[in-house]
Coordinates of C-alpha atoms in Angstrom, one line a residue:
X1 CA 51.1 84.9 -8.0
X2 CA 51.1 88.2 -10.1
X3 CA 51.4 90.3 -7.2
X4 CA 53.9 87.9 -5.1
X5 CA 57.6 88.7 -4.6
X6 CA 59.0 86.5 -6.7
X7 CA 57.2 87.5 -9.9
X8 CA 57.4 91.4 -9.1
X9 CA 60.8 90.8 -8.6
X10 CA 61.4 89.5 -12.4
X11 CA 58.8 91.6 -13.6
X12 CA 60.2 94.9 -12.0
X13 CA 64.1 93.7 -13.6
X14 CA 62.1 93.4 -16.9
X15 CA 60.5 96.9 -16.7
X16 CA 63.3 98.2 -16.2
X17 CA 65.0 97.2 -20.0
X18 CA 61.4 99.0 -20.7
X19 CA 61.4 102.1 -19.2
X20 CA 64.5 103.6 -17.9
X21 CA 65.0 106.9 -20.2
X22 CA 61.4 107.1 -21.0
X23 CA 59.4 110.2 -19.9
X24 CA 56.1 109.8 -18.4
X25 CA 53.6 111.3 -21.1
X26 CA 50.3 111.1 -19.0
X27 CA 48.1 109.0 -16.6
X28 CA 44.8 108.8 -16.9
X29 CA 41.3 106.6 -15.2
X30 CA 38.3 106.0 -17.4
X31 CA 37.3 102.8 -15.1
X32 CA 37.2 102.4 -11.9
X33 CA 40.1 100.7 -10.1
X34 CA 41.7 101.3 -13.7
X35 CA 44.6 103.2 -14.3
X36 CA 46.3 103.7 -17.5
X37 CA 49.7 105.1 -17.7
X38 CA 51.9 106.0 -20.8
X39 CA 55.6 106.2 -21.3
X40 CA 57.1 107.8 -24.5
X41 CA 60.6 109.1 -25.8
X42 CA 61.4 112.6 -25.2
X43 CA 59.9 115.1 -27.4
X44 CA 57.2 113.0 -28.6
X45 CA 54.9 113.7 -25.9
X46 CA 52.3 115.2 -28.5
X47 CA 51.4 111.8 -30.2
X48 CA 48.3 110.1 -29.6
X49 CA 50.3 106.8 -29.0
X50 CA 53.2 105.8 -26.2
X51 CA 56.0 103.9 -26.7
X52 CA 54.9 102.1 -23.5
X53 CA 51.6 101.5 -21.5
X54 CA 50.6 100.2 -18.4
X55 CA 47.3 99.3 -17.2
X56 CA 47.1 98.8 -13.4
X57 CA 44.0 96.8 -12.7
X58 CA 43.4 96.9 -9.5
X59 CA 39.7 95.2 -8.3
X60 CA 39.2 94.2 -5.2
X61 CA 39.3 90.6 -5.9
X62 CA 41.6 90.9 -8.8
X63 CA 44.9 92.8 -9.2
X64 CA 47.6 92.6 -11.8
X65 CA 49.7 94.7 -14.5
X66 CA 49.0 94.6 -18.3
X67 CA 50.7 95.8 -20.9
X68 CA 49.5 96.5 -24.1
X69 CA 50.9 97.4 -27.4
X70 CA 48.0 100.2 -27.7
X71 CA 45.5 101.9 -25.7
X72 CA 42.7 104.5 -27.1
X73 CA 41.8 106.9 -24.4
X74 CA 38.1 107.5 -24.0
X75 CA 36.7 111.2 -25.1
X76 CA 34.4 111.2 -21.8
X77 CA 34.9 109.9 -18.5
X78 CA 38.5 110.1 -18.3
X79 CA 40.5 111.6 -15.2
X80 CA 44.3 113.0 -15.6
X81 CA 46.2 111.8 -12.3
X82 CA 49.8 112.3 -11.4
X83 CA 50.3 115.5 -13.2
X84 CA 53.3 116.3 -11.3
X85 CA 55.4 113.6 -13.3
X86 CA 54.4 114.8 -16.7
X87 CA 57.1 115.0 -19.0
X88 CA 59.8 113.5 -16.1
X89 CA 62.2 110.5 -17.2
X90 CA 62.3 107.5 -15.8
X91 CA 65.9 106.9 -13.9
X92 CA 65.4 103.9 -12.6
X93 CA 63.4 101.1 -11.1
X94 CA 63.4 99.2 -7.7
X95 CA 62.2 96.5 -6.4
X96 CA 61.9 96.2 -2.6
X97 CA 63.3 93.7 -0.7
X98 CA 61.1 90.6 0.6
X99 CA 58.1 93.6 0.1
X100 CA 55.6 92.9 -2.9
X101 CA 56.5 96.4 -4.3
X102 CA 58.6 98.3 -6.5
X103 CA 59.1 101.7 -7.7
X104 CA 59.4 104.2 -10.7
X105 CA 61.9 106.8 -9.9
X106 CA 61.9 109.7 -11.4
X107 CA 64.0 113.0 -12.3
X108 CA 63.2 115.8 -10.0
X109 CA 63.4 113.7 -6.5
X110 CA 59.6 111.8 -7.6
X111 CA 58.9 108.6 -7.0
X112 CA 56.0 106.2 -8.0
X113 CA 55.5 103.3 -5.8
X114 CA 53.6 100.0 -7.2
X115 CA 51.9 98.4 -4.4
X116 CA 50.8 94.6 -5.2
X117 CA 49.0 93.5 -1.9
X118 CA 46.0 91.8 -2.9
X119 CA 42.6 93.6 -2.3
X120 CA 44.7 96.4 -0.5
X121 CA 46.9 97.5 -3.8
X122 CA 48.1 100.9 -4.7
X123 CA 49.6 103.2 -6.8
X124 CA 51.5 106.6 -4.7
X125 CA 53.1 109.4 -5.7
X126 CA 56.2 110.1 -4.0
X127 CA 58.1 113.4 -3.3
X128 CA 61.2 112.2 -1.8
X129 CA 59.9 110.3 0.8
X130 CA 57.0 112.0 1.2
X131 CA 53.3 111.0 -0.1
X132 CA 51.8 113.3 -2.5
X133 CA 49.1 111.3 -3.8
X134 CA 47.2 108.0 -4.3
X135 CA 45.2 106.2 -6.6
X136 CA 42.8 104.9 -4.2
X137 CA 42.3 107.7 -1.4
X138 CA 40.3 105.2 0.3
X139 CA 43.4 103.4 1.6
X140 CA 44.1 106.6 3.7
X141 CA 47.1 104.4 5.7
X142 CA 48.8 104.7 2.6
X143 CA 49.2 108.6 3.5
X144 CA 51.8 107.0 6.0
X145 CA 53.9 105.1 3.6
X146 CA 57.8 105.4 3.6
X147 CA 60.1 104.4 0.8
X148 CA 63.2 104.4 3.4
X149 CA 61.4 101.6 5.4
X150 CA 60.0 99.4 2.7
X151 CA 62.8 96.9 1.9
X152 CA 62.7 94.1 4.2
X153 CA 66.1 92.3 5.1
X154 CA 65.4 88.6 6.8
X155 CA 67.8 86.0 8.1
X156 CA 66.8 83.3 5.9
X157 CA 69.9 80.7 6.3
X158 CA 69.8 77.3 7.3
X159 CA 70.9 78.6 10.8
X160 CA 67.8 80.8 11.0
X161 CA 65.1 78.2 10.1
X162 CA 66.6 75.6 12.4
X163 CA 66.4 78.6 15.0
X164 CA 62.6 79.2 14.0
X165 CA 62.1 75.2 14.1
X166 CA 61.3 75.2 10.3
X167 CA 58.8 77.4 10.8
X168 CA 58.1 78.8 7.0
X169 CA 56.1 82.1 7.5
X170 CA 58.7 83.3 9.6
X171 CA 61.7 83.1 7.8
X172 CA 59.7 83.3 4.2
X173 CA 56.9 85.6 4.7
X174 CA 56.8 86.3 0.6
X175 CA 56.2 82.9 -0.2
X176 CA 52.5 83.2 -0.1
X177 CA 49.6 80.4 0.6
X178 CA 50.2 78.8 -3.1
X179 CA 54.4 77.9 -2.6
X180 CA 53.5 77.1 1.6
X181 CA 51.0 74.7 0.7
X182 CA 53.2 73.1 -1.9
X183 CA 56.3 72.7 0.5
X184 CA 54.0 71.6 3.4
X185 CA 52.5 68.5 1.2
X186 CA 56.1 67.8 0.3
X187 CA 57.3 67.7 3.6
X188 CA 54.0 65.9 4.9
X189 CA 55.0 62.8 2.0
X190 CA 57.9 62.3 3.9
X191 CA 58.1 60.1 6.9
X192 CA 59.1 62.3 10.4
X193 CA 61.8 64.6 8.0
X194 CA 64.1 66.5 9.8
X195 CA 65.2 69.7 9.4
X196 CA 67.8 68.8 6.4
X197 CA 65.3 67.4 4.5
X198 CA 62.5 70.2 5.1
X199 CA 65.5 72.5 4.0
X200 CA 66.6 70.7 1.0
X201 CA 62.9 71.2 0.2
X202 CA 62.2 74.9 0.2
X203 CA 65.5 74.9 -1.8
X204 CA 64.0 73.3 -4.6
X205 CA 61.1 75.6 -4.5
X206 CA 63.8 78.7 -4.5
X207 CA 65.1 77.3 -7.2
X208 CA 62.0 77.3 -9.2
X209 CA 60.9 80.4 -8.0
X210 CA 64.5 82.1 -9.3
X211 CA 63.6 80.3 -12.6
X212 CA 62.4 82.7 -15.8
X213 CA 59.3 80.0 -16.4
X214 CA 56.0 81.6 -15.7
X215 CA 52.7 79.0 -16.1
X216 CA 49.3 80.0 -16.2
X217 CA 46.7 77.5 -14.9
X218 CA 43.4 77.5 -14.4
X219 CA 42.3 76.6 -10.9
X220 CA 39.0 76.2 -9.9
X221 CA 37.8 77.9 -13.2
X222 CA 39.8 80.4 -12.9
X223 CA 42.8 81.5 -14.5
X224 CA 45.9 81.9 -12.2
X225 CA 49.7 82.9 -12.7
X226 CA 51.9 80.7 -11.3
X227 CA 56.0 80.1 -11.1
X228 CA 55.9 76.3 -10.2
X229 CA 54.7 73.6 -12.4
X230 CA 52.6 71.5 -9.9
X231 CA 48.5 72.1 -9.3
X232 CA 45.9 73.1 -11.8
X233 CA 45.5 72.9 -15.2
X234 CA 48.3 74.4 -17.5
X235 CA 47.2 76.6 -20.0
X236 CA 50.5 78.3 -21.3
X237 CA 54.1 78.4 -20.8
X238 CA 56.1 81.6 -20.7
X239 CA 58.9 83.3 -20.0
X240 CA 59.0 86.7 -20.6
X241 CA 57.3 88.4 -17.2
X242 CA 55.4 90.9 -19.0
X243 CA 53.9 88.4 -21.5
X244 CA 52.9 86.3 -18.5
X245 CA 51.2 88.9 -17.0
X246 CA 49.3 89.9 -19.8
X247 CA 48.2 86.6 -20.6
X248 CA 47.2 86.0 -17.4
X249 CA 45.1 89.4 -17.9
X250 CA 43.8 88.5 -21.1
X251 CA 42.5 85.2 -19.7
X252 CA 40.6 86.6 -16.7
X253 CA 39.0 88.9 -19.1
X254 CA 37.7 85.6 -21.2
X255 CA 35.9 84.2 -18.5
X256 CA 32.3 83.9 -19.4
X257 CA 29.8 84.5 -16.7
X258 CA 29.1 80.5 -16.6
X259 CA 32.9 79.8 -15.5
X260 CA 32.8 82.6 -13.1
X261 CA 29.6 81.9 -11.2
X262 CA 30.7 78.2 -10.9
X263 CA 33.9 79.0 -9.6
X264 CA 32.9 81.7 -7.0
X265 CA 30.5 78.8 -5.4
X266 CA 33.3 75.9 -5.5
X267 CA 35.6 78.9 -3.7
X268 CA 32.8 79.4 -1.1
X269 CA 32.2 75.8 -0.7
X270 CA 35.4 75.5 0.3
X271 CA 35.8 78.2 2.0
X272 CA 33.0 76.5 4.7
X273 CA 35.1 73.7 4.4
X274 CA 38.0 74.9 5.5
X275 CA 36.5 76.2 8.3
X276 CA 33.7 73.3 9.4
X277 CA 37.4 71.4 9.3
X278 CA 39.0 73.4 11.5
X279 CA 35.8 73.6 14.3
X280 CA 36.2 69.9 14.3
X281 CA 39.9 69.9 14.9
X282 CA 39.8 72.6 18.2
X283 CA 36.6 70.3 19.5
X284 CA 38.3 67.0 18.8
X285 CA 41.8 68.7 21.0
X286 CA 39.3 69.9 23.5
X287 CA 37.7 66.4 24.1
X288 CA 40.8 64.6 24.2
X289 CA 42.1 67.0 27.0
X290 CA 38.8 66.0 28.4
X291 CA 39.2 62.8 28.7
X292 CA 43.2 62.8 29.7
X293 CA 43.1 65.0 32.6
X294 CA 41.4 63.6 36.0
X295 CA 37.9 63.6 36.1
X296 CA 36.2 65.4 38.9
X297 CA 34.6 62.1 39.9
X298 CA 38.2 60.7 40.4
X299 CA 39.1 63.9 42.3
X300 CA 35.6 63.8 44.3
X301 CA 35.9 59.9 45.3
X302 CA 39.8 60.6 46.5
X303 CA 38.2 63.1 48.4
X304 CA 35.8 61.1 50.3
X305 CA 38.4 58.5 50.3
X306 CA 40.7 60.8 52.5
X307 CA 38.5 62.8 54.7
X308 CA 40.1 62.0 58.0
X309 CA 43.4 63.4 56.2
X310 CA 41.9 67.2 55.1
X311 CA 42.7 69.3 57.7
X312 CA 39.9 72.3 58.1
X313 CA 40.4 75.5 56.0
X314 CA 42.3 73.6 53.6
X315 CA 43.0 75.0 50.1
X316 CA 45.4 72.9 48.3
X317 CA 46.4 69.6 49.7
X318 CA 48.1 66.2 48.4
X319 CA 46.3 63.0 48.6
X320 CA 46.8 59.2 47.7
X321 CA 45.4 58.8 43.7
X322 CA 44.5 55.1 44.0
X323 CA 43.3 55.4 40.5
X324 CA 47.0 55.6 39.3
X325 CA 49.2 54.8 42.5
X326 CA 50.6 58.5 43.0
X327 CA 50.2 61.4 44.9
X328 CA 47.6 64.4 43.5
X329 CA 47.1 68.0 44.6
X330 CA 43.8 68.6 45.2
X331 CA 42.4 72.3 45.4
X332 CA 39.8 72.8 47.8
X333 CA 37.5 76.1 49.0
X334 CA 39.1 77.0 52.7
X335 CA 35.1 77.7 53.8
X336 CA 34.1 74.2 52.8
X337 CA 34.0 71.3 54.7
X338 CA 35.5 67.9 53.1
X339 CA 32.5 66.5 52.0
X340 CA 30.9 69.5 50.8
X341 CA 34.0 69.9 48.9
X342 CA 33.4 66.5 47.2
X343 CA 30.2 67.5 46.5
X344 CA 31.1 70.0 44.2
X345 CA 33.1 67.9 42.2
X346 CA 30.5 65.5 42.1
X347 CA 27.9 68.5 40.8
X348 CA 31.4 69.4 38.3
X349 CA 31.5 66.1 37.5
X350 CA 28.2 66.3 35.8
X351 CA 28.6 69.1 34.2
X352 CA 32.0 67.9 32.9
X353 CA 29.7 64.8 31.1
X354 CA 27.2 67.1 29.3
X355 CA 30.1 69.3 27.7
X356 CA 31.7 66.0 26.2
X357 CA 28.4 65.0 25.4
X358 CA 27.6 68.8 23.7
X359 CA 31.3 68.1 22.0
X360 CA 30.7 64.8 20.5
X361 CA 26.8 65.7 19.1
X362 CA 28.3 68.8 17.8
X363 CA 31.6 66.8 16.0
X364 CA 28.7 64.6 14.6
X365 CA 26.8 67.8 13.6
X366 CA 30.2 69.1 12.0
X367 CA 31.0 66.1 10.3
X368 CA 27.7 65.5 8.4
X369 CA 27.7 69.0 7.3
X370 CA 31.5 68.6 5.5
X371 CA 29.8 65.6 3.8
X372 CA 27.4 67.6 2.8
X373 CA 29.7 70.3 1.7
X374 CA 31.6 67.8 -0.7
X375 CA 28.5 67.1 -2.0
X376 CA 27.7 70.4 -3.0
X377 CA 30.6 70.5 -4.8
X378 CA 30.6 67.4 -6.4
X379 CA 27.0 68.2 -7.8
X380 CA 28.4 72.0 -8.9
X381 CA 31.1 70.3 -10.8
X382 CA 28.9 68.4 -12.6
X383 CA 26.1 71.3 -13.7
X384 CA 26.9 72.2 -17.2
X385 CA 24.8 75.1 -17.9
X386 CA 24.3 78.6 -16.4
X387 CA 20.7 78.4 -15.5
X388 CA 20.7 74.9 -13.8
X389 CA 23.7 76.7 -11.6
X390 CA 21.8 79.1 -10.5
X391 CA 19.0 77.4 -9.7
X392 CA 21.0 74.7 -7.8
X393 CA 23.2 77.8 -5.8
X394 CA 19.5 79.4 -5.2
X395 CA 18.0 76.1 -3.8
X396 CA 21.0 74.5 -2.3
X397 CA 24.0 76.1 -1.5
X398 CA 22.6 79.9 -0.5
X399 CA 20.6 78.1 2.2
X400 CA 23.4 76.3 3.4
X401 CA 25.2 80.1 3.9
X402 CA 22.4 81.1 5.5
X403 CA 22.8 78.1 8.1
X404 CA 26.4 78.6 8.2
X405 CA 26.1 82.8 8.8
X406 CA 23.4 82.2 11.6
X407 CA 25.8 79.6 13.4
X408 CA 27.2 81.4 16.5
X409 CA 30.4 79.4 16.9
X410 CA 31.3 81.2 13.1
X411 CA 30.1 85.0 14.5
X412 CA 31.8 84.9 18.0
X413 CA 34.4 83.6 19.8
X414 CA 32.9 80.8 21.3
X415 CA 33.8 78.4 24.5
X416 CA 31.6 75.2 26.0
X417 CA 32.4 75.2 29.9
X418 CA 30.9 72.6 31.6
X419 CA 27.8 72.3 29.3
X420 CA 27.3 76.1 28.9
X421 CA 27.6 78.1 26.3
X422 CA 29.7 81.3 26.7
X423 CA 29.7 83.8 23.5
X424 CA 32.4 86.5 23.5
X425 CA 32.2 89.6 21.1
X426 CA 35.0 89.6 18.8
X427 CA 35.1 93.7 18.4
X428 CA 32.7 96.5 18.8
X429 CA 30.6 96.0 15.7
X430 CA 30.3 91.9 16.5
X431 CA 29.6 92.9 20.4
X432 CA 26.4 94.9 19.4
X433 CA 25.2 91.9 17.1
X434 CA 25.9 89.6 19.9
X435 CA 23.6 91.8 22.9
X436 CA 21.3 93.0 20.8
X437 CA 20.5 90.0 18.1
X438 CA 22.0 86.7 19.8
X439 CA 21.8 87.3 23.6
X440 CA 18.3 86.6 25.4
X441 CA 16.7 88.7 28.0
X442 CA 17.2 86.0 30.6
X443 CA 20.9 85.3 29.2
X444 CA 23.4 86.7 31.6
X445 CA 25.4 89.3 30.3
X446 CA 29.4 90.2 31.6
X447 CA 31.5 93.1 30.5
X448 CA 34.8 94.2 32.5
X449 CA 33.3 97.8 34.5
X450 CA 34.5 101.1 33.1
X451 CA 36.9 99.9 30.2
X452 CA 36.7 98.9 26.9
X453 CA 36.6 94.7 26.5
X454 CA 34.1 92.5 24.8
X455 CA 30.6 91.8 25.6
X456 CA 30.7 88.2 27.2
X457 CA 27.1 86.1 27.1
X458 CA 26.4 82.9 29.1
X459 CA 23.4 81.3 27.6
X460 CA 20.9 80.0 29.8
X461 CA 19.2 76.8 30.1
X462 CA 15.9 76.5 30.8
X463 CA 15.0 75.3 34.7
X464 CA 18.8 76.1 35.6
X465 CA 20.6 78.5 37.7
X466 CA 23.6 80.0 36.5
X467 CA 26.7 78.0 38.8
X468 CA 29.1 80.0 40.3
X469 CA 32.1 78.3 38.7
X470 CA 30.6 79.0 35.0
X471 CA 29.8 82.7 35.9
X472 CA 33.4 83.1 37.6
X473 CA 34.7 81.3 34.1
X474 CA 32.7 84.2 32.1
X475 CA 33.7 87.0 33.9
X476 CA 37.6 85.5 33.9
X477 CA 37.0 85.2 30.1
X478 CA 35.5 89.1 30.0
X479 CA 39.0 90.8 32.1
X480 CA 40.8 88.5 29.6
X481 CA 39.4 90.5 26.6
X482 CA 39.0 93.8 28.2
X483 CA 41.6 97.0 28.7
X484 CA 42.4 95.3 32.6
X485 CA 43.9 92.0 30.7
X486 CA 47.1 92.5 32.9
X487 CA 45.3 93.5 36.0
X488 CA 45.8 91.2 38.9
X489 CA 41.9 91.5 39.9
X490 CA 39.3 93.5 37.8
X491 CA 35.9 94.6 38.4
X492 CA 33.3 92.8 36.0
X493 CA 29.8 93.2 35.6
X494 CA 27.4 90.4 35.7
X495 CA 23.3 91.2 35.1
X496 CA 20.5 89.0 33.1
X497 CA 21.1 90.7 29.6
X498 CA 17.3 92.1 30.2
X499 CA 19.1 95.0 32.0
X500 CA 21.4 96.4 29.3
X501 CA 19.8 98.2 26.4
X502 CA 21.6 100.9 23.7
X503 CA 20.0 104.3 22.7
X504 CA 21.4 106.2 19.1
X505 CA 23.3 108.2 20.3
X506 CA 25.5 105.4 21.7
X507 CA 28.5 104.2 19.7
X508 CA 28.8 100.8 18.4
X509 CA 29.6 98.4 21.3
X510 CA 28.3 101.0 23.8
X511 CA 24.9 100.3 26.1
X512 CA 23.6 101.3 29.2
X513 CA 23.5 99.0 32.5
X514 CA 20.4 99.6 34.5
X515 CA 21.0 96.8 37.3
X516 CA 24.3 95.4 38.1
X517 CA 26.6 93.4 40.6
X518 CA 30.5 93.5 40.3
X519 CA 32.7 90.5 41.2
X520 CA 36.3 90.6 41.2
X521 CA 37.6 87.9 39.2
X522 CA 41.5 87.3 37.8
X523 CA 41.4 88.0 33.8
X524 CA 41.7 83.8 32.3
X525 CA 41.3 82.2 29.7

């Protein structure tokens, strides 16, 4: 939590008894995604050490503020930054509302701006409100930051979670994963809570969170900064924000390689988790709206129970449901006669039996890997020495990436119609790896005509012919994700993927179509 709201919001009031009336006496890098800055009374800018430092460490998977008593600058490798401020005092500090950010500001209309977000975290120069510099140039959409539009005011009365039906992100988007996953396990204890009691809740967490009692834990052997007492393993108390942050520092700098390695692979273990979890979840909700809607067996017997009541050129008609007493409409194709009509949904019905077949071997798939998950990290728990780990990650747990990276449900959008696969690129990157690596020549291959969309595969099985209803699904699915979404009818291509190939010069999700047929489809999920 050293870069959520709630702790910058303490820590920035704290920096504040620090710094105001200080000048800023230099800023220098001698490590990358370091920075060093130093803060000394007036007039004693020529002395080797500040009255104040503080080290911005700002990894990509690990950022937080130290500050230490001392700092000795490197003869070699060091680079000056924010020049402009040298020798400037320090008026004041802000912190910005509901934003996990606050700022130096300085005499002379500068500004510094601390930006905490994760593996996206800052530092910018400011003149008035506009960027002069950055500490990481590669996040060039810093260039467009404002400090007029940072602070964030939100509703966040009773009145406007009842209004967003308790909905936390919405109302407390600072709260982060750590404090949402703490109220939702409080809330799930409780037996169908209402609103009141959800309330009373995330008021007991505020509380906490206001508190001046800072704990770091290690989680998953790894040290972590924390402003609730619940989960992990509490190292040290504290409550002075700056000494909380630099324990926290000073413990992630501890780790030895052994603790680090062994809690990266629990992380990733969990990680597939997580997500073989939630596969299982969207194919159990897509079974079970299998087997509640009518089956097209149902429809195709009502059908053939009522053909002297379907007049010709019918398209939607109402018929007697004697599987549950009550009238159904039935949608039929005009150019069809009745029983030819029931014939299709006999043909769907089939279909509709392999998918919830597919769906349940692939549950069953699901679920024996997530025991096999848990396994891995029972066994990693247990290892006690660094070579062992390795050798158990090499043999073990780096093949079982290697399965999971290869599986296409996890590299594409992904939908079972019927008993056929349909892959869908996910941008223009992932629709190049899925034509060029995933799709077969004989696969058939969709794309909405003369826009930008995704590349949509349906993956053929072997002695089958592509149905028209699966194709019409695809090319629905491919005006869905294209530039036509909110077309009535668009234009998509359909050809065996054996006709579209790329040249270099192309762009990434850009190929060439040498043979292709166009139907007119409604965009659909």
């Amino acid at each position: 939590m050293q870069t959520n709201y709630y702790f910058l919001r303490q820590l920035s009031k704290r920096l504040e008894e620090e710094l105001v009336g200080l000048v800023f006496a230099e800023c220098f890098s001698q490590e990358k995604d370091e920075l060093v800055l130093g803060f000394c009374t007036d007039g004693k800018q020529w002395r080797k050490k500040r009255d104040f430092y503080i080290k911005a460490v700002l990894h990509p998977d690990f950022a937080c503020l130290n500050f230490p008593d001392d700092f000795r600058r490197a003869g070699r490798n060091s680079v000056d930054l924010f020049k402009e401020i040298n020798g400037l005092r320090v008026e004041r500090i802000q912190q910005f509302l509901n934003e996990r950010a606050f700022a130096l500001y300085f005499e002379n209309n500068f500004t510094l701006l601390f930006k905490m977000y994760g593996n996206r975290s800052n530092i910018v120069l400011f003149e008035g409100d506009e960027v002069l510099d950055l500490f990481h140039n590669k996040l060039v959409v810093d260039n467009n930051l404002s400090l007029q539009t940072l602070d964030r005011p939100i509703d966040q009365s009773f009145e406007a979670f009842v209004a967003s039906n308790g909905q936390l992100n919405a109302i407390f988007p600072t709260f982060g994963k750590e404090i949402v996953k703490l109220i939702q396990g409080k809330i799930k204890a409780l037996e169908q809570p209402s609103l009141e009691q959800q309330w009373a809740i995330v008021q007991e967490i505020l509380n906490e969170l206001n508190d001046t009692q800072f704990y770091v834990k290690t989680v998953d052997y790894q040290p972590v900064l924390s402003m609730v007492q619940e989960g992990g393993e509490l190292v040290k108390t504290l409550t002075d924000p700056i000494l909380a942050s630099n324990e926290l520092y000073y413990s992630f700098a501890k780790i030895n390689v052994f603790d680090k390695e062994k809690g990266q692979c629990i992380r990733h273990l969990q990680k597939q988790i997580l997500r073989t979890q939630t596969y299982i979840d969207k194919s159990y909700t897509q079974l079970s709206s299998l087997e509640e809607d009518v089956k097209h067996e149902e429809i195709a017997n009502i059908i053939m129970a009522n053909l002297h009541a379907i007049p010709e050129r019918t398209e939607v008609i109402e018929l007697y449901d004697f599987y549950r007493d009550k009238p159904i409409k039935v949608r039929l194709k005009p150019d069809l006669t009745p029983q030819k009509n029931a014939e299709n949904y006999y043909r769907k019905s089939k279909n509709e039996k392999i998918e919830i077949q597919k769906l349940m071997e692939n549950i069953e798939a699901k679920e024996e890997l997530m025991q096999e998950l848990q396994g891995h990290i029972s066994k990693v728990e247990a290892i006690e020495s660094l070579r062992e780990l390795r050798k158990y990650i090499k043999n073990h747990v780096s093949e079982q990436n290697d399965k999971q990276v290869l599986t296409v449900q996890d590299l594409f959008k992904y939908v079972n119609y019927q008993g056929w696969e349909i892959l869908i690129g996910k941008n223009s990157r992932n629709n190049d790896l899925l034509t060029q690596r995933y799709a077969r020549k004989e696969d058939l291959w969709l794309h909405a005509r003369d826009v930008s969309g995704s590349h949509v595969v349906i993956r053929r099985q072997a002695g089958k012919k592509f149905p028209v209803n699966v194709i019409e699904k695809a090319a629905g699915i491919a005006a869905y994700y294209s530039k036509r979404k909110n077309d009535t009818l668009c234009p998509v291509i359909v050809t065996p993927k054996k006709y579209v190939r790329k040249t270099k010069d192309l762009l990434e999700g850009q190929v060439i179509v040498d043979k292709e047929e166009v139907v007119l489809i409604e965009p659909s999920l």
